[in-house]
Structures are given as structure tokens and as C-alpha cells.
């Protein structure tokens, strides 16, 4: 069994980005600028946004944080999005989810200028991804693809089973794995809560991508020998064994499953760090106007 080390891989990607930023600025280009909008005081969202801002600093990007409390109206948030669309210094921005219940996430996403949609959630970005056209890819699925690529894992002709069909992970990663590209060209089965005989299907997976948010859901009897496992799940539980007082758990029962796997991502240190690295990659693409003029 070999670990797919997302921490190490993301450090390499960040170093590559930092070098490119240095070159860009030396040749008279502008410093890439990412803005993040954080609404309310959800602890996990705060942690994610802080990690994104810190990552920007590490690679030499400029970053801005727009913070409002959860009483903000939808109209006010739409105005913030519009202002960020119009701000020429900002190359890309994200609106951290979840948003308060009285705000439509879809409406906010649709208002983001696709040129600045570095989360890759705008319907234009999703459509381009599905058509295999160059565009921002959603960071978590992009991170999974990049990890498979950098570890030279063969995906062509393999059976890839995805568990979970969310708009941010399961659905897009199933599209990316099925595309005619490398990595890609897999035969994909997308499963969800209505899937019958799930373990019969997961047992046939050469590559198993799990994103459902249930600690230890995938057990050894559900996988075949030699499977490649990508565990996207993050369940945060209190712990008296860590400094932070929290411990993160994946959707895969690592202890029982890892001896059967050829490759597996740990949690933490697998997909999580890759997600941030790919957000930075998208922001660099935005600054270089790779997809739009
Ligand atoms: P989500 O919106 O929470 O949806 C969960 C998906 O799992 C749904 O499609 C659901 O099916 C499916 N599901 C639930 N129970 C199931 C079962 N018993 N059998 C088969 N499928 C089942 O998904 P998400 O937002 O992608 O999040 C999933 C996990 O990934 C969470 O733990 C989240 O924290 C984590 N995550 C991690 C990262 C990272 O950077 N590492 C990024 C994003 C998310 P239905 O559609 O039928 O309800």
C-alpha cells in the first residue's frame, strides 16, 4: 500500500506557483489577487477561509477578506459580489459556503462573473467542464485528478466508482474521470443514497472515490484487493488526543481498508490540502487570463 500524500504534493504545487508568481512579477505582470467572502461565524468555514488566505501569502498572492455577519440580506451580498466583479485588481474570488438559509447560493453563484469564478461553480464553468473545454475546475475534483496524475495512476479503461453526487465533489469528479483526457477515460459509476447493492458495486471498483461525509462508511469487505482509494470525507469530532481538541475522520475505515489498497489518501493530509493548492492554481490562471481576456 502506498499513501497518496496530498500534503507533500500540494507543497510541491505551491512551490511551483510561487516560482511562477515571482517570474510574472519580474516581467512586469501584476500580483495575483484572490478575495474571499465569509458570512457568519461557522467554525469550519472560518478555518477553511483562513487556510486559503494563508496559502495565498505563502505563494506571493495578494488576498482580501470580506467578512459580514449572518444578518446580511441577499441583496447586500449580491452587491458585494457585483463590486468584486467590477474591481479590476481582483482576479478571482470565492463566496464560502454554507450561506445563511435566507440567501440563495445559486443566485449568488450565478452573479459571479465567470471570468473570476475560481471555485468553478458557475453554470458556465460547469458547462465548459462537461464539454471538456478549458475552464476553472472545481478545486476538490481538480485536486483529485492532479493527485492521480502526479502519482502516475492509470485511469484509462479502469472502473471508477464514485460514492456521493454533490455538485462540488461527486458529480464533477465523475465527469472528469469519464472525459476523454488523461487522467480520465475511466468507466464511471456514480452512486448515491438511492443506489441498491452499493457494496456489490464498490467491490468492482479499480478506483474508488468516496465523498459522502459518513465516518468509516467504507469497510474492507466493500473493496477489492489492489483498489486505488480517494477518501474525500471530512468528519470533525472532538478529541482529547490532539492539540486543537478536534480530530478529522474520513469516509473510509483506513485501518481495515488500507491493507487491501494499492494506493490510498489519508485523512487528514490527502484531498484536503490538494483542494487549496488547486484554488491557487485557478487564481493563477485567472491572473494570467488563461481562459478569458
Ligand atoms: P454532500 O452534499 O454532503 O452529499 C453527500 C452525498 O452522499 C449525497 O450525494 C448523498 O446521496 C450521498 N450519500 C449519503 N448517504 C449515502 C449512502 N448511504 N450511500 C451512498 N451515498 C450516500 O457531499 P459533499 O459536499 O461532497 O461532502 C461529502 C464529504 O466530503 C463531507 O464529509 C465533506 O466535509 C467532505 N468534503 C471534503 C473536501 C476536501 O477538501 N477534502 C471538500 C468538499 C467536501 P443523495 O444525493 O442521494 O442524498
PDB file of N, CA, C and O in Angstrom, residues 182-214:
ATOM      1  N   UNK A 182      -6.399  12.710 -20.000  1.00  0.00           N
ATOM      2  CA  UNK A 182      -5.547  11.965 -19.073  1.00  0.00           C
ATOM      3  C   UNK A 182      -5.162  12.845 -17.884  1.00  0.00           C
ATOM      4  O   UNK A 182      -4.546  13.879 -18.101  1.00  0.00           O
ATOM      5  N   UNK A 183      -5.548  12.498 -16.641  1.00  0.00           N
ATOM      6  CA  UNK A 183      -6.380  11.378 -16.225  1.00  0.00           C
ATOM      7  C   UNK A 183      -7.793  11.499 -16.754  1.00  0.00           C
ATOM      8  O   UNK A 183      -8.266  12.596 -17.017  1.00  0.00           O
ATOM      9  N   UNK A 184      -8.453  10.386 -16.895  1.00  0.00           N
ATOM     10  CA  UNK A 184      -9.809  10.319 -17.430  1.00  0.00           C
ATOM     11  C   UNK A 184      -9.975   8.993 -18.135  1.00  0.00           C
ATOM     12  O   UNK A 184      -9.285   8.016 -17.778  1.00  0.00           O
ATOM     13  N   UNK A 185     -10.878   8.986 -19.109  1.00  0.00           N
ATOM     14  CA  UNK A 185     -11.120   7.761 -19.881  1.00  0.00           C
ATOM     15  C   UNK A 185     -11.469   6.547 -19.024  1.00  0.00           C
ATOM     16  O   UNK A 185     -11.243   5.404 -19.433  1.00  0.00           O
ATOM     17  N   UNK A 186     -11.989   6.807 -17.829  1.00  0.00           N
ATOM     18  CA  UNK A 186     -12.424   5.685 -16.982  1.00  0.00           C
ATOM     19  C   UNK A 186     -13.885   5.358 -17.310  1.00  0.00           C
ATOM     20  O   UNK A 186     -14.607   6.176 -17.874  1.00  0.00           O
ATOM     21  N   UNK A 187     -14.300   4.174 -16.942  1.00  0.00           N
ATOM     22  CA  UNK A 187     -15.720   3.814 -16.998  1.00  0.00           C
ATOM     23  C   UNK A 187     -16.266   4.121 -15.610  1.00  0.00           C
ATOM     24  O   UNK A 187     -15.798   3.565 -14.626  1.00  0.00           O
ATOM     25  N   UNK A 188     -17.203   5.073 -15.563  1.00  0.00           N
ATOM     26  CA  UNK A 188     -17.572   5.623 -14.257  1.00  0.00           C
ATOM     27  C   UNK A 188     -18.963   5.173 -13.804  1.00  0.00           C
ATOM     28  O   UNK A 188     -19.909   5.195 -14.589  1.00  0.00           O
ATOM     29  N   UNK A 189     -19.070   4.783 -12.556  1.00  0.00           N
ATOM     30  CA  UNK A 189     -20.377   4.529 -11.933  1.00  0.00           C
ATOM     31  C   UNK A 189     -20.548   5.538 -10.809  1.00  0.00           C
ATOM     32  O   UNK A 189     -19.709   5.605  -9.903  1.00  0.00           O
ATOM     33  N   UNK A 190     -21.596   6.362 -10.908  1.00  0.00           N
ATOM     34  CA  UNK A 190     -21.857   7.383  -9.877  1.00  0.00           C
ATOM     35  C   UNK A 190     -22.968   6.870  -8.954  1.00  0.00           C
ATOM     36  O   UNK A 190     -24.077   6.613  -9.407  1.00  0.00           O
ATOM     37  N   UNK A 191     -22.648   6.718  -7.679  1.00  0.00           N
ATOM     38  CA  UNK A 191     -23.628   6.150  -6.739  1.00  0.00           C
ATOM     39  C   UNK A 191     -24.055   7.193  -5.710  1.00  0.00           C
ATOM     40  O   UNK A 191     -23.374   8.206  -5.504  1.00  0.00           O
ATOM     41  N   UNK A 192     -25.191   6.948  -5.054  1.00  0.00           N
ATOM     42  CA  UNK A 192     -25.766   7.898  -4.088  1.00  0.00           C
ATOM     43  C   UNK A 192     -26.651   7.151  -3.107  1.00  0.00           C
ATOM     44  O   UNK A 192     -26.652   5.903  -3.101  1.00  0.00           O
ATOM     45  N   UNK A 193     -27.438   7.890  -2.337  1.00  0.00           N
ATOM     46  CA  UNK A 193     -28.181   7.234  -1.247  1.00  0.00           C
ATOM     47  C   UNK A 193     -29.282   6.295  -1.744  1.00  0.00           C
ATOM     48  O   UNK A 193     -29.761   5.464  -0.987  1.00  0.00           O
ATOM     49  N   UNK A 194     -29.694   6.427  -3.001  1.00  0.00           N
ATOM     50  CA  UNK A 194     -30.740   5.519  -3.513  1.00  0.00           C
ATOM     51  C   UNK A 194     -30.145   4.300  -4.222  1.00  0.00           C
ATOM     52  O   UNK A 194     -30.881   3.457  -4.733  1.00  0.00           O
ATOM     53  N   UNK A 195     -28.823   4.238  -4.304  1.00  0.00           N
ATOM     54  CA  UNK A 195     -28.179   3.123  -5.007  1.00  0.00           C
ATOM     55  C   UNK A 195     -28.440   1.811  -4.271  1.00  0.00           C
ATOM     56  O   UNK A 195     -28.314   1.762  -3.044  1.00  0.00           O
ATOM     57  N   UNK A 196     -28.825   0.789  -5.021  1.00  0.00           N
ATOM     58  CA  UNK A 196     -29.041  -0.518  -4.400  1.00  0.00           C
ATOM     59  C   UNK A 196     -27.769  -1.350  -4.519  1.00  0.00           C
ATOM     60  O   UNK A 196     -27.002  -1.189  -5.459  1.00  0.00           O
ATOM     61  N   UNK A 197     -27.567  -2.229  -3.562  1.00  0.00           N
ATOM     62  CA  UNK A 197     -26.393  -3.127  -3.561  1.00  0.00           C
ATOM     63  C   UNK A 197     -25.084  -2.362  -3.717  1.00  0.00           C
ATOM     64  O   UNK A 197     -24.232  -2.739  -4.526  1.00  0.00           O
ATOM     65  N   UNK A 198     -24.940  -1.284  -2.948  1.00  0.00           N
ATOM     66  CA  UNK A 198     -23.748  -0.445  -3.085  1.00  0.00           C
ATOM     67  C   UNK A 198     -22.454  -1.252  -2.979  1.00  0.00           C
ATOM     68  O   UNK A 198     -21.533  -1.079  -3.779  1.00  0.00           O
ATOM     69  N   UNK A 199     -22.391  -2.161  -1.986  1.00  0.00           N
ATOM     70  CA  UNK A 199     -21.112  -2.845  -1.781  1.00  0.00           C
ATOM     71  C   UNK A 199     -20.779  -3.785  -2.942  1.00  0.00           C
ATOM     72  O   UNK A 199     -19.605  -4.035  -3.226  1.00  0.00           O
ATOM     73  N   UNK A 200     -21.812  -4.299  -3.643  1.00  0.00           N
ATOM     74  CA  UNK A 200     -21.546  -5.119  -4.839  1.00  0.00           C
ATOM     75  C   UNK A 200     -20.859  -4.260  -5.909  1.00  0.00           C
ATOM     76  O   UNK A 200     -20.000  -4.735  -6.648  1.00  0.00           O
ATOM     77  N   UNK A 201     -21.257  -2.977  -5.960  1.00  0.00           N
ATOM     78  CA  UNK A 201     -20.674  -2.068  -6.960  1.00  0.00           C
ATOM     79  C   UNK A 201     -19.276  -1.623  -6.528  1.00  0.00           C
ATOM     80  O   UNK A 201     -18.332  -1.655  -7.330  1.00  0.00           O
ATOM     81  N   UNK A 202     -19.137  -1.228  -5.253  1.00  0.00           N
ATOM     82  CA  UNK A 202     -17.816  -0.744  -4.814  1.00  0.00           C
ATOM     83  C   UNK A 202     -16.765  -1.853  -4.934  1.00  0.00           C
ATOM     84  O   UNK A 202     -15.600  -1.574  -5.204  1.00  0.00           O
ATOM     85  N   UNK A 203     -17.207  -3.108  -4.781  1.00  0.00           N
ATOM     86  CA  UNK A 203     -16.270  -4.240  -4.874  1.00  0.00           C
ATOM     87  C   UNK A 203     -15.690  -4.405  -6.276  1.00  0.00           C
ATOM     88  O   UNK A 203     -14.685  -5.083  -6.452  1.00  0.00           O
ATOM     89  N   UNK A 204     -16.350  -3.794  -7.267  1.00  0.00           N
ATOM     90  CA  UNK A 204     -15.834  -3.918  -8.639  1.00  0.00           C
ATOM     91  C   UNK A 204     -14.964  -2.711  -9.023  1.00  0.00           C
ATOM     92  O   UNK A 204     -14.488  -2.618 -10.154  1.00  0.00           O
ATOM     93  N   UNK A 205     -14.752  -1.795  -8.084  1.00  0.00           N
ATOM     94  CA  UNK A 205     -14.011  -0.568  -8.407  1.00  0.00           C
ATOM     95  C   UNK A 205     -12.503  -0.815  -8.475  1.00  0.00           C
ATOM     96  O   UNK A 205     -11.927  -1.418  -7.575  1.00  0.00           O
ATOM     97  N   UNK A 206     -11.886  -0.299  -9.572  1.00  0.00           N
ATOM     98  CA  UNK A 206     -10.420  -0.224  -9.608  1.00  0.00           C
ATOM     99  C   UNK A 206      -9.990   1.052  -8.888  1.00  0.00           C
ATOM    100  O   UNK A 206      -8.943   1.117  -8.262  1.00  0.00           O
ATOM    101  N   UNK A 207     -10.826   2.087  -9.041  1.00  0.00           N
ATOM    102  CA  UNK A 207     -10.582   3.374  -8.370  1.00  0.00           C
ATOM    103  C   UNK A 207     -11.875   3.726  -7.644  1.00  0.00           C
ATOM    104  O   UNK A 207     -12.948   3.749  -8.263  1.00  0.00           O
ATOM    105  N   UNK A 208     -11.785   3.970  -6.352  1.00  0.00           N
ATOM    106  CA  UNK A 208     -12.979   4.273  -5.560  1.00  0.00           C
ATOM    107  C   UNK A 208     -12.832   5.672  -4.959  1.00  0.00           C
ATOM    108  O   UNK A 208     -11.896   5.937  -4.206  1.00  0.00           O
ATOM    109  N   UNK A 209     -13.753   6.566  -5.339  1.00  0.00           N
ATOM    110  CA  UNK A 209     -13.711   7.946  -4.834  1.00  0.00           C
ATOM    111  C   UNK A 209     -14.916   8.133  -3.919  1.00  0.00           C
ATOM    112  O   UNK A 209     -16.063   7.961  -4.351  1.00  0.00           O
ATOM    113  N   UNK A 210     -14.659   8.439  -2.663  1.00  0.00           N
ATOM    114  CA  UNK A 210     -15.744   8.441  -1.674  1.00  0.00           C
ATOM    115  C   UNK A 210     -15.948   9.838  -1.106  1.00  0.00           C
ATOM    116  O   UNK A 210     -15.037  10.420  -0.518  1.00  0.00           O
ATOM    117  N   UNK A 211     -17.152  10.386  -1.300  1.00  0.00           N
ATOM    118  CA  UNK A 211     -17.467  11.740  -0.810  1.00  0.00           C
ATOM    119  C   UNK A 211     -18.906  11.763  -0.314  1.00  0.00           C
ATOM    120  O   UNK A 211     -19.802  12.220  -1.004  1.00  0.00           O
ATOM    121  N   UNK A 212     -19.111  11.212   0.888  1.00  0.00           N
ATOM    122  CA  UNK A 212     -20.480  11.250   1.415  1.00  0.00           C
ATOM    123  C   UNK A 212     -20.578  11.853   2.807  1.00  0.00           C
ATOM    124  O   UNK A 212     -21.637  12.282   3.213  1.00  0.00           O
ATOM    125  N   UNK A 213     -19.463  11.905   3.545  1.00  0.00           N
ATOM    126  CA  UNK A 213     -19.498  12.563   4.850  1.00  0.00           C
ATOM    127  C   UNK A 213     -19.972  11.669   5.987  1.00  0.00           C
ATOM    128  O   UNK A 213     -20.597  12.140   6.927  1.00  0.00           O
ATOM    129  N   UNK A 214     -19.665  10.346   5.881  1.00  0.00           N
ATOM    130  CA  UNK A 214     -20.005   9.433   6.982  1.00  0.00           C
ATOM    131  C   UNK A 214     -18.746   8.695   7.416  1.00  0.00           C
ATOM    132  O   UNK A 214     -18.194   7.886   6.644  1.00  0.00           O
TER     133      UNK A 214
END
